[in-house]
């Protein structure tokens, strides 16, 4: 996105967390916080009123949690993309939000620059998984149900291997949080070509959105693991 600042709504039931998020985002002159909400219902109402580009949603909130707010935003403010704020131990919520179409995931205990990077990436049409969130999602998937680590990794690699070499390259960039425009510049192609590749990748992997594709990229080892 260029020109106008990225308009952001921040929703968290803890005033200090909201203040911290607002302060961090305020250090970037290209981002403006246009509204704050203390629960999911208020977040949806303010999103309808202000039409922000990005909503930063705490996964656990009173009245309506981040998962419910995410679903409501898809119906009432479809132009607003959601970044979920989470903590360690909320893996099941993360998976629900992933299935609900969230575009980004950030840890509350993460670095301030990750918050800015995540909001910017999502506003630009990319998926953003904070590295440690991606690592936790992959580990959680590997340990759940029939999904033993080796089995899920093998399955992810098989799905990725079915893609063309160019699609695998695009998927690796997508998994790293790059937007279509950034990928196009890396590959020296027009953005429309990248869009077509992404559509083909989503269909080939059998996923609905970029964030879910990014998880597959991490599972298959296309994206370097998080640094500890």
Short mmCIF file of N, CA and C in Angstrom, two decimals, residues 134 171-177 214 216-226:
data_model
loop_
_atom_site.label_atom_id
_atom_site.label_comp_id
_atom_site.label_asym_id
_atom_site.label_seq_id
_atom_site.Cartn_x
_atom_site.Cartn_y
_atom_site.Cartn_z
N UNK A 134 4.64 -19.74 13.95
CA UNK A 134 4.70 -20.77 12.91
C UNK A 134 5.28 -22.05 13.48
N UNK A 171 5.81 -20.19 -3.07
CA UNK A 171 5.31 -20.64 -1.76
C UNK A 171 6.33 -20.35 -0.66
N UNK A 172 7.60 -20.53 -0.95
CA UNK A 172 8.62 -20.25 0.06
C UNK A 172 8.62 -18.78 0.44
N UNK A 173 8.45 -17.91 -0.54
CA UNK A 173 8.38 -16.47 -0.26
C UNK A 173 7.09 -16.14 0.49
N UNK A 174 5.99 -16.80 0.10
CA UNK A 174 4.71 -16.57 0.78
C UNK A 174 4.83 -16.98 2.24
N UNK A 175 5.49 -18.12 2.48
CA UNK A 175 5.67 -18.60 3.85
C UNK A 175 6.53 -17.67 4.68
N UNK A 176 7.40 -16.92 4.01
CA UNK A 176 8.28 -15.97 4.72
C UNK A 176 7.59 -14.63 4.95
N UNK A 177 6.32 -14.50 4.52
CA UNK A 177 5.56 -13.29 4.79
C UNK A 177 5.64 -12.21 3.73
N UNK A 214 1.04 -20.84 4.16
CA UNK A 214 2.31 -20.57 4.84
C UNK A 214 2.62 -21.66 5.85
N UNK A 216 1.76 -24.82 5.60
CA UNK A 216 2.24 -25.97 4.83
C UNK A 216 3.70 -25.76 4.42
N UNK A 217 4.03 -24.53 4.03
CA UNK A 217 5.41 -24.22 3.64
C UNK A 217 6.36 -24.48 4.81
N UNK A 218 5.95 -24.08 6.00
CA UNK A 218 6.78 -24.32 7.19
C UNK A 218 6.87 -25.81 7.50
N UNK A 219 5.74 -26.52 7.40
CA UNK A 219 5.75 -27.96 7.67
C UNK A 219 6.68 -28.70 6.72
N UNK A 220 6.69 -28.27 5.46
CA UNK A 220 7.49 -28.95 4.44
C UNK A 220 8.96 -28.56 4.50
N UNK A 221 9.28 -27.58 5.36
CA UNK A 221 10.67 -27.16 5.49
C UNK A 221 11.12 -26.17 4.44
N UNK A 222 10.15 -25.56 3.74
CA UNK A 222 10.50 -24.57 2.72
C UNK A 222 10.95 -23.25 3.35
N UNK A 223 10.52 -23.02 4.60
CA UNK A 223 10.84 -21.77 5.29
C UNK A 223 11.74 -22.13 6.48
N UNK A 224 12.83 -21.40 6.69
CA UNK A 224 13.72 -21.73 7.82
C UNK A 224 12.97 -21.70 9.14
N UNK A 225 13.30 -22.59 10.08
CA UNK A 225 12.62 -22.59 11.38
C UNK A 225 12.93 -21.34 12.16
N UNK A 226 12.10 -21.05 13.17
CA UNK A 226 12.29 -19.86 13.98
C UNK A 226 13.58 -19.95 14.76
#
